[in-house]
PDB file of C-alpha atoms in Angstrom:
ATOM      1  CA  MET A  21       0.042   0.121  -0.140  1.00 54.00           C
ATOM      2  CA  ASN A  22       2.757   2.469   1.025  1.00 67.00           C
ATOM      3  CA  ARG A  23       4.295   1.637  -2.502  1.00 78.00           C
ATOM      4  CA  LEU A  24       1.192   3.411  -3.820  1.00 77.00           C
ATOM      5  CA  PRO A  25       1.524   7.061  -4.908  1.00 84.00           C
ATOM      6  CA  SER A  26       0.531   9.622  -2.162  1.00 83.00           C
ATOM      7  CA  SER A  27      -2.404  10.695  -4.519  1.00 84.00           C
ATOM      8  CA  ILE A  28      -3.836   7.336  -4.702  1.00 87.00           C
ATOM      9  CA  ARG A  29      -3.526   6.602  -0.989  1.00 86.00           C
ATOM     10  CA  GLN A  30      -5.583   9.725  -0.607  1.00 90.00           C
ATOM     11  CA  TYR A  31      -8.216   8.634  -2.855  1.00 89.00           C
ATOM     12  CA  ILE A  32      -8.645   5.488  -1.028  1.00 91.00           C
ATOM     13  CA  ALA A  33      -8.710   6.934   2.312  1.00 91.00           C
ATOM     14  CA  ALA A  34     -11.325   9.182   0.701  1.00 93.00           C
ATOM     15  CA  LEU A  35     -13.276   6.261  -0.385  1.00 94.00           C
ATOM     16  CA  ARG A  36     -13.064   4.800   3.129  1.00 94.00           C
ATOM     17  CA  MET A  37     -14.487   7.813   4.682  1.00 95.00           C
ATOM     18  CA  LEU A  38     -17.217   7.909   2.230  1.00 95.00           C
ATOM     19  CA  LEU A  39     -18.131   4.398   3.122  1.00 96.00           C
ATOM     20  CA  VAL A  40     -17.918   4.771   6.781  1.00 96.00           C
ATOM     21  CA  PHE A  41     -20.115   8.228   6.644  1.00 96.00           C
ATOM     22  CA  THR A  42     -22.617   6.675   4.087  1.00 96.00           C
ATOM     23  CA  ALA A  43     -23.178   3.773   6.503  1.00 96.00           C
ATOM     24  CA  ILE A  44     -23.347   6.092   9.655  1.00 96.00           C
ATOM     25  CA  CYS A  45     -25.704   8.858   8.417  1.00 95.00           C
ATOM     26  CA  GLY A  46     -27.474   6.855   5.550  1.00 95.00           C
ATOM     27  CA  ILE A  47     -28.202   3.586   7.449  1.00 95.00           C
ATOM     28  CA  VAL A  48     -27.500   3.545  10.939  1.00 96.00           C
ATOM     29  CA  TYR A  49     -28.724   7.246  11.797  1.00 96.00           C
ATOM     30  CA  PRO A  50     -32.087   6.919   9.792  1.00 96.00           C
ATOM     31  CA  VAL A  51     -32.767   3.588  11.726  1.00 95.00           C
ATOM     32  CA  VAL A  52     -32.040   4.734  14.926  1.00 95.00           C
ATOM     33  CA  MET A  53     -34.166   7.904  14.559  1.00 95.00           C
ATOM     34  CA  TRP A  54     -36.984   5.787  13.445  1.00 94.00           C
ATOM     35  CA  GLY A  55     -36.850   3.340  16.119  1.00 94.00           C
ATOM     36  CA  VAL A  56     -37.123   6.202  18.617  1.00 93.00           C
ATOM     37  CA  ALA A  57     -39.645   7.820  16.787  1.00 93.00           C
ATOM     38  CA  GLN A  58     -41.696   4.611  16.711  1.00 92.00           C
ATOM     39  CA  ALA A  59     -41.036   4.032  20.279  1.00 91.00           C
ATOM     40  CA  ALA A  60     -41.557   7.301  21.589  1.00 91.00           C
ATOM     41  CA  PHE A  61     -43.840   9.303  18.982  1.00 89.00           C
ATOM     42  CA  LYS A  62     -45.616   6.408  17.101  1.00 88.00           C
ATOM     43  CA  ASN A  63     -48.655   8.411  16.054  1.00 86.00           C
ATOM     44  CA  GLN A  64     -46.689  11.500  14.903  1.00 88.00           C
ATOM     45  CA  ALA A  65     -44.214   9.374  13.272  1.00 87.00           C
ATOM     46  CA  ASP A  66     -46.761   7.698  11.292  1.00 87.00           C
ATOM     47  CA  GLY A  67     -48.582  10.895   9.701  1.00 85.00           C
ATOM     48  CA  SER A  68     -51.005  11.537  12.715  1.00 87.00           C
ATOM     49  CA  LEU A  69     -53.304   9.576  11.033  1.00 87.00           C
ATOM     50  CA  VAL A  70     -56.989   9.489  12.140  1.00 87.00           C
ATOM     51  CA  SER A  71     -59.360   6.462  12.149  1.00 83.00           C
ATOM     52  CA  LEU A  72     -63.031   6.096  12.242  1.00 82.00           C
ATOM     53  CA  ASN A  73     -64.524   2.560  12.957  1.00 80.00           C
ATOM     54  CA  GLY A  74     -61.130   1.061  12.477  1.00 80.00           C
ATOM     55  CA  LYS A  75     -60.474   2.599   9.259  1.00 86.00           C
ATOM     56  CA  VAL A  76     -57.949   5.304   8.471  1.00 87.00           C
ATOM     57  CA  VAL A  77     -59.834   8.311   6.919  1.00 86.00           C
ATOM     58  CA  GLY A  78     -57.275  11.089   6.874  1.00 87.00           C
ATOM     59  CA  SER A  79     -54.475  12.961   8.904  1.00 89.00           C
ATOM     60  CA  SER A  80     -55.020  15.763  11.651  1.00 87.00           C
ATOM     61  CA  LEU A  81     -52.146  17.466   9.804  1.00 88.00           C
ATOM     62  CA  LEU A  82     -54.073  17.926   6.422  1.00 89.00           C
ATOM     63  CA  CYS A  83     -57.206  19.339   5.458  1.00 91.00           C
ATOM     64  CA  GLN A  84     -60.148  17.554   3.800  1.00 89.00           C
ATOM     65  CA  GLU A  85     -63.010  19.249   1.595  1.00 88.00           C
ATOM     66  CA  PHE A  86     -66.651  18.509   2.698  1.00 92.00           C
ATOM     67  CA  VAL A  87     -68.212  18.813  -0.386  1.00 91.00           C
ATOM     68  CA  ASP A  88     -70.885  16.934  -2.531  1.00 89.00           C
ATOM     69  CA  SER A  89     -70.027  15.655  -6.147  1.00 84.00           C
ATOM     70  CA  LYS A  90     -70.225  19.359  -7.553  1.00 86.00           C
ATOM     71  CA  GLY A  91     -67.988  21.003  -5.005  1.00 87.00           C
ATOM     72  CA  ASN A  92     -70.877  22.436  -2.938  1.00 91.00           C
ATOM     73  CA  PRO A  93     -70.172  22.521   0.969  1.00 93.00           C
ATOM     74  CA  LEU A  94     -71.985  20.016   2.855  1.00 94.00           C
ATOM     75  CA  PRO A  95     -74.234  21.717   5.479  1.00 95.00           C
ATOM     76  CA  GLN A  96     -73.939  19.039   8.231  1.00 95.00           C
ATOM     77  CA  TYR A  97     -70.082  19.536   8.566  1.00 95.00           C
ATOM     78  CA  PHE A  98     -67.532  22.232   9.332  1.00 97.00           C
ATOM     79  CA  GLN A  99     -66.001  23.613   6.301  1.00 96.00           C
ATOM     80  CA  GLU A 100     -61.999  24.136   6.145  1.00 94.00           C
ATOM     81  CA  ARG A 101     -60.363  27.438   5.169  1.00 93.00           C
ATOM     82  CA  PRO A 102     -60.292  27.711   1.275  1.00 92.00           C
ATOM     83  CA  SER A 103     -57.314  25.884  -0.369  1.00 90.00           C
ATOM     84  CA  ASN A 104     -55.166  26.443  -3.625  1.00 85.00           C
ATOM     85  CA  ALA A 105     -53.817  23.083  -3.311  1.00 84.00           C
ATOM     86  CA  THR A 106     -55.632  21.480  -6.478  1.00 83.00           C
ATOM     87  CA  SER A 107     -54.382  19.903  -9.430  1.00 79.00           C
ATOM     88  CA  GLY A 108     -57.034  22.204 -11.522  1.00 75.00           C
ATOM     89  CA  ALA A 109     -59.512  19.275 -12.552  1.00 78.00           C
ATOM     90  CA  THR A 110     -63.166  19.843 -12.457  1.00 73.00           C
ATOM     91  CA  THR A 111     -63.328  17.324  -9.484  1.00 76.00           C
ATOM     92  CA  ASP A 112     -60.624  18.626  -7.194  1.00 78.00           C
ATOM     93  CA  TYR A 113     -61.778  21.314  -4.910  1.00 80.00           C
ATOM     94  CA  GLY A 114     -58.629  21.719  -3.022  1.00 84.00           C
ATOM     95  CA  CYS A 115     -56.677  20.028  -0.042  1.00 88.00           C
ATOM     96  CA  ASP A 116     -54.715  17.819  -2.635  1.00 86.00           C
ATOM     97  CA  PRO A 117     -51.490  17.523  -0.724  1.00 85.00           C
ATOM     98  CA  GLY A 118     -49.765  16.543  -4.330  1.00 84.00           C
ATOM     99  CA  TYR A 119     -50.416  20.314  -5.164  1.00 87.00           C
ATOM    100  CA  SER A 120     -49.603  22.229  -1.924  1.00 88.00           C
ATOM    101  CA  ALA A 121     -49.257  25.984  -2.910  1.00 81.00           C
ATOM    102  CA  ALA A 122     -50.364  29.460  -1.813  1.00 82.00           C
ATOM    103  CA  SER A 123     -52.246  32.061  -3.861  1.00 83.00           C
ATOM    104  CA  ASN A 124     -49.198  33.973  -4.358  1.00 83.00           C
ATOM    105  CA  LEU A 125     -51.535  36.874  -4.556  1.00 87.00           C
ATOM    106  CA  GLY A 126     -50.431  40.151  -2.615  1.00 87.00           C
ATOM    107  CA  PRO A 127     -53.077  41.811  -0.319  1.00 86.00           C
ATOM    108  CA  ASN A 128     -53.695  44.665  -2.999  1.00 88.00           C
ATOM    109  CA  ASN A 129     -54.437  42.221  -5.641  1.00 91.00           C
ATOM    110  CA  SER A 130     -57.541  42.618  -7.291  1.00 92.00           C
ATOM    111  CA  THR A 131     -57.857  38.889  -7.796  1.00 92.00           C
ATOM    112  CA  LEU A 132     -57.474  38.196  -4.092  1.00 92.00           C
ATOM    113  CA  LEU A 133     -60.013  41.065  -3.002  1.00 92.00           C
ATOM    114  CA  THR A 134     -62.511  39.664  -5.682  1.00 94.00           C
ATOM    115  CA  ASN A 135     -61.958  36.353  -4.354  1.00 92.00           C
ATOM    116  CA  VAL A 136     -62.346  37.490  -0.630  1.00 94.00           C
ATOM    117  CA  LYS A 137     -65.415  39.535  -1.390  1.00 95.00           C
ATOM    118  CA  GLN A 138     -67.052  36.675  -3.199  1.00 95.00           C
ATOM    119  CA  ARG A 139     -66.234  34.209  -0.347  1.00 96.00           C
ATOM    120  CA  GLN A 140     -67.793  36.589   2.200  1.00 97.00           C
ATOM    121  CA  GLU A 141     -70.932  36.548   0.379  1.00 96.00           C
ATOM    122  CA  GLN A 142     -71.003  32.962  -0.023  1.00 96.00           C
ATOM    123  CA  ILE A 143     -70.496  32.332   3.578  1.00 97.00           C
ATOM    124  CA  ALA A 144     -72.783  34.852   4.769  1.00 97.00           C
ATOM    125  CA  ALA A 145     -75.598  32.913   2.938  1.00 96.00           C
ATOM    126  CA  PHE A 146     -74.467  29.621   3.734  1.00 97.00           C
ATOM    127  CA  ASP A 147     -74.011  30.192   7.525  1.00 97.00           C
ATOM    128  CA  HIS A 148     -76.793  33.018   7.881  1.00 96.00           C
ATOM    129  CA  VAL A 149     -74.394  35.551   9.530  1.00 96.00           C
ATOM    130  CA  ALA A 150     -73.143  39.260   8.773  1.00 96.00           C
ATOM    131  CA  ILE A 151     -70.266  39.784   6.839  1.00 96.00           C
ATOM    132  CA  SER A 152     -68.791  41.561   9.973  1.00 95.00           C
ATOM    133  CA  GLN A 153     -68.738  38.139  11.484  1.00 96.00           C
ATOM    134  CA  ILE A 154     -66.776  36.218   9.156  1.00 97.00           C
ATOM    135  CA  PRO A 155     -62.941  35.876  10.432  1.00 96.00           C
ATOM    136  CA  PRO A 156     -60.095  36.270   7.888  1.00 95.00           C
ATOM    137  CA  ASP A 157     -59.261  32.660   7.772  1.00 94.00           C
ATOM    138  CA  ALA A 158     -62.761  31.540   6.520  1.00 95.00           C
ATOM    139  CA  VAL A 159     -61.787  33.628   3.256  1.00 95.00           C
ATOM    140  CA  THR A 160     -58.320  33.199   2.616  1.00 92.00           C
ATOM    141  CA  SER A 161     -56.185  30.144   2.161  1.00 89.00           C
ATOM    142  CA  SER A 162     -52.875  29.220   4.169  1.00 89.00           C
ATOM    143  CA  GLY A 163     -49.511  29.308   3.058  1.00 86.00           C
ATOM    144  CA  SER A 164     -49.548  25.473   1.927  1.00 88.00           C
ATOM    145  CA  GLY A 165     -53.270  25.151   1.154  1.00 85.00           C
ATOM    146  CA  LEU A 166     -53.414  22.205   3.509  1.00 90.00           C
ATOM    147  CA  ASP A 167     -53.926  23.713   6.481  1.00 90.00           C
ATOM    148  CA  PRO A 168     -56.287  21.153   8.753  1.00 92.00           C
ATOM    149  CA  ASP A 169     -57.161  24.043  11.510  1.00 94.00           C
ATOM    150  CA  ILE A 170     -59.814  27.101  11.464  1.00 96.00           C
ATOM    151  CA  SER A 171     -60.053  29.822  14.128  1.00 96.00           C
ATOM    152  CA  PRO A 172     -62.483  29.277  16.810  1.00 96.00           C
ATOM    153  CA  GLN A 173     -64.434  32.089  15.476  1.00 97.00           C
ATOM    154  CA  TYR A 174     -64.904  30.356  11.909  1.00 97.00           C
ATOM    155  CA  ALA A 175     -66.074  27.371  13.860  1.00 97.00           C
ATOM    156  CA  ASP A 176     -68.634  29.559  15.914  1.00 97.00           C
ATOM    157  CA  ILE A 177     -70.196  30.939  13.058  1.00 97.00           C
ATOM    158  CA  GLN A 178     -70.869  27.505  11.495  1.00 97.00           C
ATOM    159  CA  VAL A 179     -72.557  25.886  14.765  1.00 97.00           C
ATOM    160  CA  LYS A 180     -76.161  26.787  14.112  1.00 97.00           C
ATOM    161  CA  ARG A 181     -75.890  25.724  10.537  1.00 97.00           C
ATOM    162  CA  VAL A 182     -74.437  22.291  11.593  1.00 96.00           C
ATOM    163  CA  ALA A 183     -76.807  21.957  14.454  1.00 96.00           C
ATOM    164  CA  ALA A 184     -79.942  22.621  12.289  1.00 95.00           C
ATOM    165  CA  ALA A 185     -78.443  20.387   9.567  1.00 95.00           C
ATOM    166  CA  ARG A 186     -77.961  17.180  12.003  1.00 93.00           C
ATOM    167  CA  HIS A 187     -81.030  18.151  14.038  1.00 92.00           C
ATOM    168  CA  LEU A 188     -78.973  18.276  17.042  1.00 93.00           C
ATOM    169  CA  PRO A 189     -79.019  21.024  19.902  1.00 94.00           C
ATOM    170  CA  VAL A 190     -77.010  23.964  19.419  1.00 96.00           C
ATOM    171  CA  ALA A 191     -75.315  23.499  22.721  1.00 95.00           C
ATOM    172  CA  THR A 192     -74.400  19.845  21.838  1.00 94.00           C
ATOM    173  CA  VAL A 193     -72.557  21.118  18.956  1.00 96.00           C
ATOM    174  CA  GLN A 194     -71.050  24.095  20.597  1.00 96.00           C
ATOM    175  CA  ALA A 195     -69.803  21.720  23.378  1.00 95.00           C
ATOM    176  CA  LEU A 196     -68.047  19.545  20.697  1.00 95.00           C
ATOM    177  CA  VAL A 197     -66.355  22.623  19.207  1.00 96.00           C
ATOM    178  CA  ASN A 198     -65.051  23.893  22.664  1.00 95.00           C
ATOM    179  CA  LYS A 199     -64.111  20.438  23.253  1.00 95.00           C
ATOM    180  CA  PHE A 200     -61.748  20.229  19.843  1.00 94.00           C
ATOM    181  CA  THR A 201     -60.420  23.819  20.413  1.00 95.00           C
ATOM    182  CA  GLN A 202     -56.752  23.718  20.838  1.00 92.00           C
ATOM    183  CA  GLY A 203     -54.955  26.451  22.711  1.00 90.00           C
ATOM    184  CA  ARG A 204     -51.685  28.202  21.684  1.00 91.00           C
ATOM    185  CA  ASN A 205     -48.617  25.836  21.921  1.00 86.00           C
ATOM    186  CA  LEU A 206     -46.376  26.185  24.934  1.00 85.00           C
ATOM    187  CA  GLY A 207     -49.205  28.825  25.943  1.00 85.00           C
ATOM    188  CA  PHE A 208     -47.761  31.497  23.584  1.00 86.00           C
ATOM    189  CA  LEU A 209     -46.889  30.390  20.419  1.00 89.00           C
ATOM    190  CA  GLY A 210     -49.678  30.440  17.645  1.00 87.00           C
ATOM    191  CA  GLU A 211     -53.385  31.012  17.859  1.00 91.00           C
ATOM    192  CA  PRO A 212     -56.265  28.877  19.317  1.00 94.00           C
ATOM    193  CA  ARG A 213     -57.381  26.428  16.446  1.00 95.00           C
ATOM    194  CA  VAL A 214     -59.974  23.962  15.906  1.00 96.00           C
ATOM    195  CA  ASP A 215     -59.108  20.650  13.927  1.00 93.00           C
ATOM    196  CA  VAL A 216     -61.795  20.248  11.274  1.00 94.00           C
ATOM    197  CA  LEU A 217     -61.506  16.632  10.617  1.00 93.00           C
ATOM    198  CA  THR A 218     -61.454  15.372  13.962  1.00 92.00           C
ATOM    199  CA  LEU A 219     -64.513  17.661  14.950  1.00 94.00           C
ATOM    200  CA  ASN A 220     -66.504  16.317  11.879  1.00 94.00           C
ATOM    201  CA  ILE A 221     -65.589  12.840  13.033  1.00 92.00           C
ATOM    202  CA  ALA A 222     -66.641  13.378  16.478  1.00 92.00           C
ATOM    203  CA  LEU A 223     -69.932  14.739  14.981  1.00 93.00           C
ATOM    204  CA  ASP A 224     -70.448  11.695  12.863  1.00 90.00           C
ATOM    205  CA  GLU A 225     -69.630   9.431  15.897  1.00 87.00           C
ATOM    206  CA  LEU A 226     -73.106  10.680  17.607  1.00 83.00           C
ATOM    207  CA  ARG A 227     -74.727   8.570  14.971  1.00 62.00           C
ATOM    208  CA  LEU A 228     -78.149   9.261  14.967  1.00 43.00           C
ATOM    209  CA  SER A 229     -79.474  12.812  15.779  1.00 41.00           C
ATOM    210  CA  PRO A 230     -82.568  13.100  18.162  1.00 49.00           C
ATOM    211  CA  GLY A 231     -84.866  13.141  15.411  1.00 48.00           C
ATOM    212  CA  GLY A 232     -83.690   9.785  13.985  1.00 43.00           C
ATOM    213  CA  THR A 233     -82.132  10.986  11.046  1.00 44.00           C
ATOM    214  CA  THR A 234     -78.373  10.124   9.773  1.00 45.00           C
ATOM    215  CA  PRO A 235     -76.303  12.727   7.919  1.00 45.00           C
ATOM    216  CA  ARG A 236     -75.776  12.624   4.320  1.00 44.00           C
ATOM    217  CA  THR A 237     -72.636  10.965   2.936  1.00 44.00           C
ATOM    218  CA  PRO A 238     -70.061  13.496   2.060  1.00 48.00           C
ATOM    219  CA  ARG A 239     -68.244  13.250  -1.150  1.00 45.00           C
ATOM    220  CA  GLY A 240     -66.057  10.007  -1.937  1.00 40.00           C
ATOM    221  CA  GLY A 241     -68.022   8.187   0.684  1.00 40.00           C
ATOM    222  CA  SER A 242     -69.399   4.555  -0.002  1.00 34.00           C
ATOM    223  CA  ASP A 243     -70.323   3.167   3.399  1.00 36.00           C
ATOM    224  CA  GLY A 244     -73.495   5.129   3.651  1.00 35.00           C
ATOM    225  CA  ARG A 245     -72.400   7.092   6.691  1.00 39.00           C
ATOM    226  CA  GLN A 246     -68.798   8.721   6.196  1.00 43.00           C
ATOM    227  CA  GLY A 247     -66.902   9.291   2.991  1.00 51.00           C
ATOM    228  CA  TYR A 248     -63.796  11.051   4.144  1.00 66.00           C
ATOM    229  CA  ARG A 249     -60.867  11.011   1.656  1.00 61.00           C
ATOM    230  CA  THR A 250     -57.527   9.300   2.199  1.00 49.00           C
ATOM    231  CA  ARG A 251     -55.682  10.709  -0.907  1.00 49.00           C
ATOM    232  CA  GLY A 252     -53.951  12.918   1.804  1.00 41.00           C
ATOM    233  CA  ARG A 253     -52.279  10.121   3.837  1.00 39.00           C
ATOM    234  CA  PRO A 254     -48.594  10.513   4.236  1.00 37.00           C
TER     235      PRO A 254
END
């Protein structure tokens, strides 16, 4: 080996280091991190998946649209924020993780202002509230287009509409909203929020309403009771 030129010996040493660090950083480290994550944070490591009746129906980290086959919002479900995460297909109404994106429209952009006004009018008619009651997150999309949360204020203006569609007491629906409202992280980071998917699942788990009716099936459903879309699974 010593008879080899110094340049060749340096190449061999570099190759050895490459192989060693490839094994450490490319195999050992990922396996150790995977093991720690599975042991200590299994739910988060697996994608924060949410199940209903033993079936995975989505992730608490990704939004889902609760609309019919024509894209109309279903009144018996709490609605997400607007989403720009769409392929552009006529049957794709947002929350598509394959097309995560923001609108990239500035605050003075005429298209954004038109969209906000249109959304305000739609929500005011759908939830029977004044435009002044509609919070900003209800009419603007998130940076990723996949935000699963809405503000407690947006959830509150939807309570009466959901309660009426499900023939439930307003107090029952409001209690669920309060239950699924999360505070600021560590008490000071972020804003209070409501995860729409888990809230809607809790509503469906009430099964039959006092009036004896079952909520209609959201888009994509085939089991007669719920039809959550699982395309957003990590």
